[in-house]
Amino acid sequence: MALIVQKFGGSSVADASKMLQVARRVAKNRKEGNDVVVVVSAPGDTTDDLIAMAKEITDEPDDREMDVLLATGEQQASALLAIALKSLDCDAISFTGPQVGIVTDDVHTKARIVKVGDSKIRGALKLGKVVIVAGFQGVNKDQEITTLGRGGSDLTAVAIAAALHADVCEFYKDVDGVFTANPNIVKNARKLDAISYDEMLEMASAGAQVLNARSVEFAKNFGIKIHVRPTFNEKEGTIVMQETRAMEKVVISGVTYNKDEAKVTVRGVPDRPGVASILFSKLANAGLNVDMIIQNIGEKGHSDVSFTVNRGELKKTMKVVTDAAKTLKPAGVISDENIAKVSVVGVGMKSHSGVAARMFQALAEKGVNILMISTSEIKISVVINEKDVAKAVTAIHDKFKLGKKAANERG
Ligand code: ASP
Ligand code: MG
């Protein structure tokens, strides 16, 4: 008998028949004698629809009220799943995030979890119930509802798994697992049996939609084993776990892309100490996450600074930059929304050289222009024009022979 946390994404609970299918699966796990805690996302496109409703009213809806609004999506899913389980004679109870004591900081729309209570959940498990928790939400110390950022239900699931010392945290998806590239773009993309936390982390932050980056970080810190598996069949998916020797033999695990970023260039700022500090402190103080940064040293004591931010935060970013411009007096500020980031990820990069060269060669052969480059120990990312994404990802995937027939299997 195990204690399992199961997380179902929005597409797995999008309508009544899917909800019942999920309920049957959960009920089966419960019947086998496991203690089961389920975390759900909002059904289908609920969150997007709610955001759209607010944006119909104003371009910049109030963050606190957005949390109150968005939290309703997950609450719907959790109650509906409890209803479905009970209709199958499987005792269940749904709770909101605040009810189970998911305490967060005060940052509305992107709150961080500071504490997770376990007594409410343990109490209900003891009574033999399946416990369903609404993902993505918590409560701050002033009893205000908060949400954890897009995709935050993953984080709820891992945090609960950690608090309960669960045996495994299963993520049910409408895909079979983690792939070498998005199978919708790359026809011969291959499912990975296992991947390290670090690779998954890089892939998630590089745009792979499978898991939310913060949840992987959390899982890594608490040693929570994650199993990414398909909702609508019983196949084994991908295990996300501690790195093993065998993993290092594979140079590249996957190619990902992210179309959610926008590029901002501040042209002609004075090339002297403190300039970057002023600009990026202001962005940080506004709670804006900056991803890539490059600086070109230009002529006559001036330089250009380019960076990328979340596309949805471009407006807010431009406001902050405009404000900073009062001090920095740049020659100009430009932004570009039609960009995308393409990344290759693999722990094997630590011990193999020439990865960047191979990636750039793949892009050159297809005439794809590189706008920005950044690297980490196990990832190389480039920013390119958005229209080139499919071409770039496929070319890189081919270049590293990641496809199904490749001899690049984990050894
Ligand atoms: N419903 C939220 C979103 O769409 C949270 C989640 O799905 O995890 O971002
Ligand atoms: Mg969702």
CSV table of C-alpha atoms and ligand atoms in Angstrom, one decimal:
chain,number,residue,atom,x,y,z
A,1,MET,CA,0.0,0.0,0.0
A,2,ALA,CA,1.3,3.4,-1.0
A,3,LEU,CA,0.5,7.0,-0.6
A,4,ILE,CA,0.2,8.4,-4.0
A,5,VAL,CA,-0.4,12.0,-5.1
A,6,GLN,CA,-2.0,12.2,-8.5
A,7,LYS,CA,-2.2,15.4,-10.5
A,8,PHE,CA,-4.6,15.7,-13.4
A,9,GLY,CA,-4.2,18.6,-15.8
A,10,GLY,CA,-7.0,20.7,-17.3
A,11,SER,CA,-7.3,18.7,-20.5
A,12,SER,CA,-7.8,15.5,-18.4
A,13,VAL,CA,-10.9,17.0,-16.7
A,14,ALA,CA,-12.2,19.1,-19.6
A,15,ASP,CA,-15.7,17.6,-19.7
A,16,ALA,CA,-18.0,15.1,-17.9
A,17,SER,CA,-17.0,12.0,-19.7
A,18,LYS,CA,-13.2,12.7,-19.2
A,19,MET,CA,-14.0,13.6,-15.5
A,20,LEU,CA,-15.6,10.2,-15.1
A,21,GLN,CA,-12.7,8.4,-16.8
A,22,VAL,CA,-10.4,10.1,-14.4
A,23,ALA,CA,-12.6,9.2,-11.5
A,24,ARG,CA,-12.6,5.5,-12.6
A,25,ARG,CA,-8.8,5.5,-12.7
A,26,VAL,CA,-8.6,7.1,-9.3
A,27,ALA,CA,-11.2,4.8,-7.8
A,28,LYS,CA,-9.2,1.8,-9.1
A,29,ASN,CA,-6.0,3.0,-7.4
A,30,ARG,CA,-8.0,3.5,-4.2
A,31,LYS,CA,-9.5,0.0,-4.5
A,32,GLU,CA,-6.0,-1.5,-4.8
A,33,GLY,CA,-5.5,-0.3,-1.3
A,34,ASN,CA,-3.5,2.9,-1.9
A,35,ASP,CA,-4.1,6.2,-0.1
A,36,VAL,CA,-4.8,8.6,-2.9
A,37,VAL,CA,-4.6,12.4,-2.9
A,38,VAL,CA,-5.6,14.0,-6.2
A,39,VAL,CA,-4.7,17.5,-7.3
A,40,VAL,CA,-6.7,19.0,-10.2
A,41,SER,CA,-6.3,21.9,-12.6
A,42,ALA,CA,-9.2,24.0,-13.9
A,43,PRO,CA,-11.2,22.2,-16.6
A,44,GLY,CA,-10.0,22.7,-20.2
A,45,ASP,CA,-9.5,26.4,-21.1
A,46,THR,CA,-11.2,27.7,-18.0
A,47,THR,CA,-8.3,29.7,-16.8
A,48,ASP,CA,-7.7,31.3,-20.2
A,49,ASP,CA,-11.4,32.0,-20.5
A,50,LEU,CA,-11.5,33.7,-17.1
A,51,ILE,CA,-8.4,35.8,-18.0
A,52,ALA,CA,-10.1,36.8,-21.3
A,53,MET,CA,-13.2,37.8,-19.4
A,54,ALA,CA,-11.2,40.1,-17.1
A,55,LYS,CA,-9.3,41.5,-20.0
A,56,GLU,CA,-12.5,42.3,-21.8
A,57,ILE,CA,-13.1,44.7,-19.0
A,58,THR,CA,-9.6,46.2,-18.7
A,59,ASP,CA,-6.1,45.6,-20.0
A,60,GLU,CA,-4.7,45.4,-16.6
A,61,PRO,CA,-7.0,43.7,-14.1
A,62,ASP,CA,-6.2,44.0,-10.5
A,63,ASP,CA,-4.0,41.2,-9.3
A,64,ARG,CA,-5.8,40.4,-6.1
A,65,GLU,CA,-9.1,40.1,-7.8
A,66,MET,CA,-7.5,38.0,-10.6
A,67,ASP,CA,-6.6,35.5,-7.9
A,68,VAL,CA,-10.1,35.4,-6.5
A,69,LEU,CA,-11.4,34.9,-10.0
A,70,LEU,CA,-8.8,32.3,-11.3
A,71,ALA,CA,-9.0,30.1,-8.1
A,72,THR,CA,-12.6,29.3,-9.0
A,73,GLY,CA,-11.5,27.2,-12.0
A,74,GLU,CA,-9.7,24.6,-9.9
A,75,GLN,CA,-12.4,24.7,-7.3
A,76,GLN,CA,-14.9,23.6,-10.0
A,77,ALA,CA,-12.7,20.8,-11.1
A,78,SER,CA,-12.1,19.5,-7.6
A,79,ALA,CA,-15.8,19.5,-6.6
A,80,LEU,CA,-16.8,17.9,-9.9
A,81,LEU,CA,-14.3,15.1,-9.5
A,82,ALA,CA,-15.5,14.4,-5.9
A,83,ILE,CA,-19.0,14.2,-7.3
A,84,ALA,CA,-17.8,11.8,-10.0
A,85,LEU,CA,-16.0,9.6,-7.5
A,86,LYS,CA,-19.0,9.4,-5.2
A,87,SER,CA,-21.2,8.5,-8.1
A,88,LEU,CA,-18.9,5.5,-8.6
A,89,ASP,CA,-19.2,4.6,-4.9
A,90,CYS,CA,-15.7,5.8,-4.1
A,91,ASP,CA,-15.8,8.0,-1.0
A,92,ALA,CA,-14.1,11.3,-1.7
A,93,ILE,CA,-13.9,14.9,-0.5
A,94,SER,CA,-12.7,18.0,-2.2
A,95,PHE,CA,-10.9,20.9,-0.5
A,96,THR,CA,-9.6,24.2,-1.7
A,97,GLY,CA,-6.0,25.2,-1.3
A,98,PRO,CA,-6.7,27.5,1.6
A,99,GLN,CA,-8.7,24.7,3.4
A,100,VAL,CA,-5.8,22.3,3.4
A,101,GLY,CA,-3.5,25.1,4.6
A,102,ILE,CA,-1.4,25.9,1.6
A,103,VAL,CA,0.1,29.1,2.9
A,104,THR,CA,1.9,31.4,0.4
A,105,ASP,CA,3.6,34.8,0.4
A,106,ASP,CA,1.7,37.9,-0.7
A,107,VAL,CA,2.7,38.0,-4.4
A,108,HIS,CA,-0.7,37.9,-6.1
A,109,THR,CA,-0.8,35.8,-9.4
A,110,LYS,CA,2.6,34.3,-8.7
A,111,ALA,CA,2.7,33.5,-5.0
A,112,ARG,CA,5.3,31.1,-3.6
A,113,ILE,CA,4.3,28.4,-1.2
A,114,VAL,CA,5.8,28.9,2.3
A,115,LYS,CA,4.0,26.1,4.2
A,116,VAL,CA,1.7,23.2,3.5
A,117,GLY,CA,-0.6,21.8,6.2
A,118,ASP,CA,-1.1,18.0,6.3
A,119,SER,CA,-3.6,17.4,9.1
A,120,LYS,CA,-6.7,18.1,7.1
A,121,ILE,CA,-5.6,15.7,4.3
A,122,ARG,CA,-4.4,13.0,6.7
A,123,GLY,CA,-7.6,13.2,8.7
A,124,ALA,CA,-9.7,12.6,5.5
A,125,LEU,CA,-7.4,9.8,4.3
A,126,LYS,CA,-7.8,8.1,7.7
A,127,LEU,CA,-11.5,8.0,7.1
A,128,GLY,CA,-10.8,6.1,3.8
A,129,LYS,CA,-11.6,9.0,1.5
A,130,VAL,CA,-9.9,10.0,-1.6
A,131,VAL,CA,-8.8,13.6,-1.0
A,132,ILE,CA,-9.1,16.0,-3.9
A,133,VAL,CA,-7.3,19.3,-3.6
A,134,ALA,CA,-7.9,22.3,-5.9
A,135,GLY,CA,-4.5,23.1,-7.5
A,136,PHE,CA,-2.8,26.4,-8.2
A,137,GLN,CA,-4.1,28.2,-5.1
A,138,GLY,CA,-3.3,29.1,-1.6
A,139,VAL,CA,-3.8,31.7,1.0
A,140,ASN,CA,-1.5,34.3,2.5
A,141,LYS,CA,-1.1,35.2,6.2
A,142,ASP,CA,-4.0,37.7,5.9
A,143,GLN,CA,-6.4,35.0,4.5
A,144,GLU,CA,-6.2,36.5,1.0
A,145,ILE,CA,-6.6,34.0,-1.8
A,146,THR,CA,-3.5,33.7,-3.9
A,147,THR,CA,-2.5,31.7,-7.0
A,148,LEU,CA,0.8,30.2,-7.9
A,149,GLY,CA,1.4,31.3,-11.5
A,150,ARG,CA,0.4,29.6,-14.7
A,151,GLY,CA,0.7,25.8,-14.5
A,152,GLY,CA,0.8,26.1,-10.7
A,153,SER,CA,-1.2,23.0,-10.0
A,154,ASP,CA,1.9,21.0,-10.6
A,155,LEU,CA,3.5,22.9,-7.8
A,156,THR,CA,0.5,22.2,-5.5
A,157,ALA,CA,0.9,18.5,-6.3
A,158,VAL,CA,4.6,18.3,-5.5
A,159,ALA,CA,4.3,20.4,-2.4
A,160,ILE,CA,1.5,18.2,-1.1
A,161,ALA,CA,3.6,15.1,-2.0
A,162,ALA,CA,6.5,16.5,0.0
A,163,ALA,CA,4.3,17.5,3.0
A,164,LEU,CA,2.8,14.0,3.1
A,165,HIS,CA,6.1,12.1,2.3
A,166,ALA,CA,4.2,10.5,-0.6
A,167,ASP,CA,5.8,7.5,-2.3
A,168,VAL,CA,5.3,9.1,-5.8
A,169,CYS,CA,3.8,12.1,-7.4
A,170,GLU,CA,2.1,11.1,-10.6
A,171,PHE,CA,1.4,13.7,-13.3
A,172,TYR,CA,-1.4,12.5,-15.6
A,173,LYS,CA,-1.1,14.2,-19.0
A,174,ASP,CA,-2.7,14.0,-22.4
A,175,VAL,CA,0.7,12.9,-23.7
A,176,ASP,CA,2.5,9.7,-23.1
A,177,GLY,CA,5.4,11.3,-21.2
A,178,VAL,CA,8.3,13.6,-21.7
A,179,PHE,CA,9.5,13.5,-25.3
A,180,THR,CA,12.8,14.4,-27.1
A,181,ALA,CA,10.8,17.2,-28.8
A,182,ASN,CA,7.1,18.2,-29.1
A,183,PRO,CA,5.7,15.3,-31.1
A,184,ASN,CA,3.2,17.7,-32.8
A,185,ILE,CA,6.1,19.4,-34.5
A,186,VAL,CA,8.7,16.6,-34.8
A,187,LYS,CA,7.1,13.5,-36.2
A,188,ASN,CA,9.8,11.0,-34.9
A,189,ALA,CA,10.1,12.5,-31.4
A,190,ARG,CA,10.7,9.8,-28.9
A,191,LYS,CA,9.3,9.3,-25.4
A,192,LEU,CA,12.0,9.2,-22.7
A,193,ASP,CA,11.8,6.5,-20.0
A,194,ALA,CA,13.7,8.6,-17.5
A,195,ILE,CA,15.1,12.1,-17.2
A,196,SER,CA,17.0,13.9,-14.4
A,197,TYR,CA,15.5,16.6,-12.3
A,198,ASP,CA,18.1,19.1,-13.7
A,199,GLU,CA,17.3,18.2,-17.3
A,200,MET,CA,13.5,18.4,-16.7
A,201,LEU,CA,14.1,21.7,-15.0
A,202,GLU,CA,15.9,23.2,-17.9
A,203,MET,CA,13.4,21.7,-20.4
A,204,ALA,CA,10.5,23.2,-18.4
A,205,SER,CA,12.1,26.6,-18.2
A,206,ALA,CA,13.0,26.3,-21.8
A,207,GLY,CA,9.3,25.9,-22.7
A,208,ALA,CA,8.5,22.2,-22.6
A,209,GLN,CA,4.9,22.4,-21.5
A,210,VAL,CA,5.0,19.0,-19.8
A,211,LEU,CA,5.8,20.2,-16.2
A,212,ASN,CA,6.0,23.5,-14.5
A,213,ALA,CA,9.6,24.4,-13.7
A,214,ARG,CA,9.0,25.5,-10.1
A,215,SER,CA,7.4,22.1,-9.3
A,216,VAL,CA,10.4,20.2,-10.7
A,217,GLU,CA,12.7,22.4,-8.5
A,218,PHE,CA,10.5,21.6,-5.5
A,219,ALA,CA,10.6,17.9,-6.3
A,220,LYS,CA,14.4,18.0,-6.7
A,221,ASN,CA,14.8,19.7,-3.3
A,222,PHE,CA,12.6,17.2,-1.5
A,223,GLY,CA,13.6,14.2,-3.5
A,224,ILE,CA,10.1,13.5,-4.7
A,225,LYS,CA,9.9,11.0,-7.5
A,226,ILE,CA,7.7,12.2,-10.4
A,227,HIS,CA,6.0,9.9,-12.9
A,228,VAL,CA,4.7,11.7,-15.9
A,229,ARG,CA,2.2,9.4,-17.5
A,230,PRO,CA,-0.8,9.4,-19.9
A,231,THR,CA,-4.3,9.8,-18.5
A,232,PHE,CA,-6.2,7.8,-21.0
A,233,ASN,CA,-4.1,4.6,-21.2
A,234,GLU,CA,-2.2,2.5,-18.7
A,235,LYS,CA,1.2,2.8,-20.2
A,236,GLU,CA,4.3,3.8,-18.2
A,237,GLY,CA,5.4,7.3,-18.9
A,238,THR,CA,8.6,9.1,-17.9
A,239,ILE,CA,10.2,9.0,-14.5
A,240,VAL,CA,11.8,12.3,-13.3
A,241,MET,CA,14.5,11.5,-10.8
A,242,GLN,CA,18.0,12.0,-9.5
A,243,GLU,CA,20.7,11.9,-12.3
A,244,THR,CA,22.3,8.5,-12.9
A,245,ARG,CA,25.6,7.6,-14.6
A,246,ALA,CA,23.7,6.2,-17.6
A,247,MET,CA,22.1,9.5,-18.2
A,248,GLU,CA,25.4,11.2,-18.7
A,249,LYS,CA,26.2,9.0,-21.7
A,250,VAL,CA,23.4,10.7,-23.7
A,251,VAL,CA,24.6,14.1,-24.9
A,252,ILE,CA,21.2,15.6,-25.5
A,253,SER,CA,17.9,14.6,-24.0
A,254,GLY,CA,15.6,17.0,-25.8
A,255,VAL,CA,14.9,20.1,-27.9
A,256,THR,CA,12.4,22.5,-26.6
A,257,TYR,CA,11.0,25.8,-27.6
A,258,ASN,CA,9.2,28.7,-25.9
A,259,LYS,CA,7.0,31.2,-27.8
A,260,ASP,CA,6.0,33.0,-24.6
A,261,GLU,CA,8.8,35.5,-24.5
A,262,ALA,CA,9.3,38.9,-25.9
A,263,LYS,CA,12.6,40.8,-26.4
A,264,VAL,CA,13.3,44.3,-25.2
A,265,THR,CA,16.3,46.3,-26.4
A,266,VAL,CA,17.5,49.4,-24.6
A,267,ARG,CA,19.8,51.1,-27.1
A,268,GLY,CA,22.6,53.4,-26.4
A,269,VAL,CA,22.8,53.5,-22.6
A,270,PRO,CA,26.0,54.9,-21.0
A,271,ASP,CA,28.7,52.2,-20.8
A,272,ARG,CA,29.5,52.7,-17.1
A,273,PRO,CA,29.2,50.8,-13.8
A,274,GLY,CA,25.7,50.7,-12.3
A,275,VAL,CA,23.7,51.0,-15.5
A,276,ALA,CA,22.6,47.3,-15.6
A,277,SER,CA,22.0,47.4,-11.9
A,278,ILE,CA,19.6,50.3,-12.2
A,279,LEU,CA,17.7,48.7,-15.1
A,280,PHE,CA,17.4,45.2,-13.7
A,281,SER,CA,16.8,46.3,-10.1
A,282,LYS,CA,13.7,48.2,-11.3
A,283,LEU,CA,12.5,45.1,-13.2
A,284,ALA,CA,13.1,42.9,-10.2
A,285,ASN,CA,11.3,45.3,-7.9
A,286,ALA,CA,8.3,45.2,-10.2
A,287,GLY,CA,8.3,41.4,-9.9
A,288,LEU,CA,9.3,40.9,-13.5
A,289,ASN,CA,11.2,37.8,-14.4
A,290,VAL,CA,14.0,38.4,-16.9
A,291,ASP,CA,15.3,35.4,-18.8
A,292,MET,CA,18.1,36.0,-21.2
A,293,ILE,CA,20.3,39.1,-21.2
A,294,ILE,CA,22.9,40.3,-23.6
A,295,GLN,CA,24.9,43.5,-23.7
A,296,ASN,CA,26.8,44.7,-26.8
A,297,ILE,CA,29.5,47.2,-26.1
A,298,GLY,CA,29.0,49.8,-28.7
A,299,GLU,CA,30.8,52.9,-29.7
A,300,LYS,CA,31.5,56.2,-27.9
A,301,GLY,CA,31.0,54.9,-24.4
A,302,HIS,CA,27.5,53.5,-25.1
A,303,SER,CA,26.1,50.0,-25.2
A,304,ASP,CA,22.9,48.2,-26.1
A,305,VAL,CA,21.2,45.9,-23.6
A,306,SER,CA,18.7,43.3,-24.8
A,307,PHE,CA,16.7,41.0,-22.6
A,308,THR,CA,13.7,38.7,-22.8
A,309,VAL,CA,10.7,38.6,-20.5
A,310,ASN,CA,7.4,36.8,-20.5
A,311,ARG,CA,5.3,38.0,-23.4
A,312,GLY,CA,2.3,38.6,-21.2
A,313,GLU,CA,4.4,41.0,-19.1
A,314,LEU,CA,5.7,43.0,-22.0
A,315,LYS,CA,3.4,46.0,-21.3
A,316,LYS,CA,4.4,46.1,-17.6
A,317,THR,CA,8.0,45.7,-18.6
A,318,MET,CA,7.9,48.6,-21.1
A,319,LYS,CA,6.4,50.8,-18.3
A,320,VAL,CA,9.3,50.0,-16.0
A,321,VAL,CA,11.9,50.5,-18.8
A,322,THR,CA,10.3,53.8,-19.7
A,323,ASP,CA,10.6,54.8,-16.1
A,324,ALA,CA,14.2,53.7,-15.9
A,325,ALA,CA,14.9,55.7,-19.1
A,326,LYS,CA,14.4,58.9,-17.2
A,327,THR,CA,17.7,58.1,-15.4
A,328,LEU,CA,19.5,56.1,-18.1
A,329,LYS,CA,18.6,58.4,-21.0
A,330,PRO,CA,19.0,55.7,-23.7
A,331,ALA,CA,19.0,56.4,-27.4
A,332,GLY,CA,15.8,54.3,-27.7
A,333,VAL,CA,13.8,51.3,-26.5
A,334,ILE,CA,12.4,48.7,-28.8
A,335,SER,CA,10.5,45.5,-28.3
A,336,ASP,CA,9.9,42.5,-30.4
A,337,GLU,CA,7.1,40.0,-29.7
A,338,ASN,CA,7.7,37.7,-32.7
A,339,ILE,CA,10.6,35.8,-31.2
A,340,ALA,CA,11.0,32.3,-29.7
A,341,LYS,CA,13.6,30.6,-27.7
A,342,VAL,CA,14.8,27.2,-28.8
A,343,SER,CA,17.0,25.1,-26.5
A,344,VAL,CA,18.8,21.8,-26.3
A,345,VAL,CA,19.1,20.2,-23.0
A,346,GLY,CA,21.2,17.3,-21.7
A,347,VAL,CA,23.3,16.4,-18.7
A,348,GLY,CA,25.8,14.7,-21.1
A,349,MET,CA,26.9,18.2,-22.2
A,350,LYS,CA,28.9,18.4,-19.0
A,351,SER,CA,31.3,15.7,-20.5
A,352,HIS,CA,30.9,16.2,-24.3
A,353,SER,CA,32.1,19.2,-26.2
A,354,GLY,CA,31.0,20.7,-29.5
A,355,VAL,CA,27.3,20.7,-28.7
A,356,ALA,CA,26.8,24.4,-29.4
A,357,ALA,CA,28.7,24.1,-32.7
A,358,ARG,CA,26.4,21.3,-33.8
A,359,MET,CA,23.3,23.2,-32.8
A,360,PHE,CA,24.4,26.3,-34.6
A,361,GLN,CA,25.3,24.3,-37.7
A,362,ALA,CA,21.9,22.8,-37.8
A,363,LEU,CA,20.4,26.3,-37.8
A,364,ALA,CA,22.8,27.6,-40.3
A,365,GLU,CA,22.0,24.8,-42.7
A,366,LYS,CA,18.3,25.9,-42.6
A,367,GLY,CA,19.1,29.6,-42.9
A,368,VAL,CA,17.8,30.3,-39.4
A,369,ASN,CA,19.1,33.6,-38.0
A,370,ILE,CA,20.2,33.6,-34.3
A,371,LEU,CA,19.3,36.8,-32.4
A,372,MET,CA,20.6,35.8,-28.9
A,373,ILE,CA,22.5,33.0,-27.3
A,374,SER,CA,22.7,31.8,-23.8
A,375,THR,CA,24.2,28.7,-22.1
A,376,SER,CA,24.1,26.9,-18.8
A,377,GLU,CA,26.0,23.8,-17.8
A,378,ILE,CA,23.4,21.5,-19.4
A,379,LYS,CA,21.5,23.8,-21.8
A,380,ILE,CA,22.1,25.9,-24.8
A,381,SER,CA,19.4,28.4,-25.9
A,382,VAL,CA,19.0,30.6,-28.8
A,383,VAL,CA,16.4,33.3,-29.6
A,384,ILE,CA,15.2,33.2,-33.2
A,385,ASN,CA,12.3,34.6,-35.2
A,386,GLU,CA,9.1,32.9,-34.1
A,387,LYS,CA,8.2,31.9,-37.7
A,388,ASP,CA,11.3,29.7,-37.8
A,389,VAL,CA,10.5,27.5,-34.7
A,390,ALA,CA,9.3,24.3,-36.3
A,391,LYS,CA,12.1,24.3,-38.9
A,392,ALA,CA,14.7,25.0,-36.2
A,393,VAL,CA,13.5,22.4,-33.7
A,394,THR,CA,13.2,19.7,-36.4
A,395,ALA,CA,16.7,20.5,-37.8
A,396,ILE,CA,18.3,20.3,-34.3
A,397,HIS,CA,16.4,17.1,-33.4
A,398,ASP,CA,17.7,15.6,-36.7
A,399,LYS,CA,21.2,16.9,-36.2
A,400,PHE,CA,21.5,15.2,-32.8
A,401,LYS,CA,19.7,12.1,-34.0
A,402,LEU,CA,17.2,12.1,-31.2
A,403,GLY,CA,14.4,10.4,-33.2
A,404,LYS,CA,12.9,7.0,-32.8
A,405,LYS,CA,15.4,5.1,-34.9
A,406,ALA,CA,18.4,6.8,-33.4
A,407,ALA,CA,21.2,5.0,-31.6
A,408,ASN,CA,21.0,7.6,-28.9
A,409,GLU,CA,19.1,5.4,-26.5
A,410,ARG,CA,19.9,5.7,-22.8
A,411,GLY,CA,22.5,3.1,-22.1
B,1,ASP,N1,-5.3,26.5,-14.2
B,1,ASP,C1,-4.0,27.1,-14.1
B,1,ASP,C2,-3.4,27.4,-15.4
B,1,ASP,O1,-4.1,27.1,-16.4
B,1,ASP,C3,-3.1,26.3,-13.3
B,1,ASP,C4,-2.8,25.0,-13.9
B,1,ASP,O2,-3.3,24.5,-14.9
B,1,ASP,O3,-1.9,24.3,-13.3
B,1,ASP,O4,-2.4,27.9,-15.5
B,2,MG,MG,-4.9,25.0,-17.1
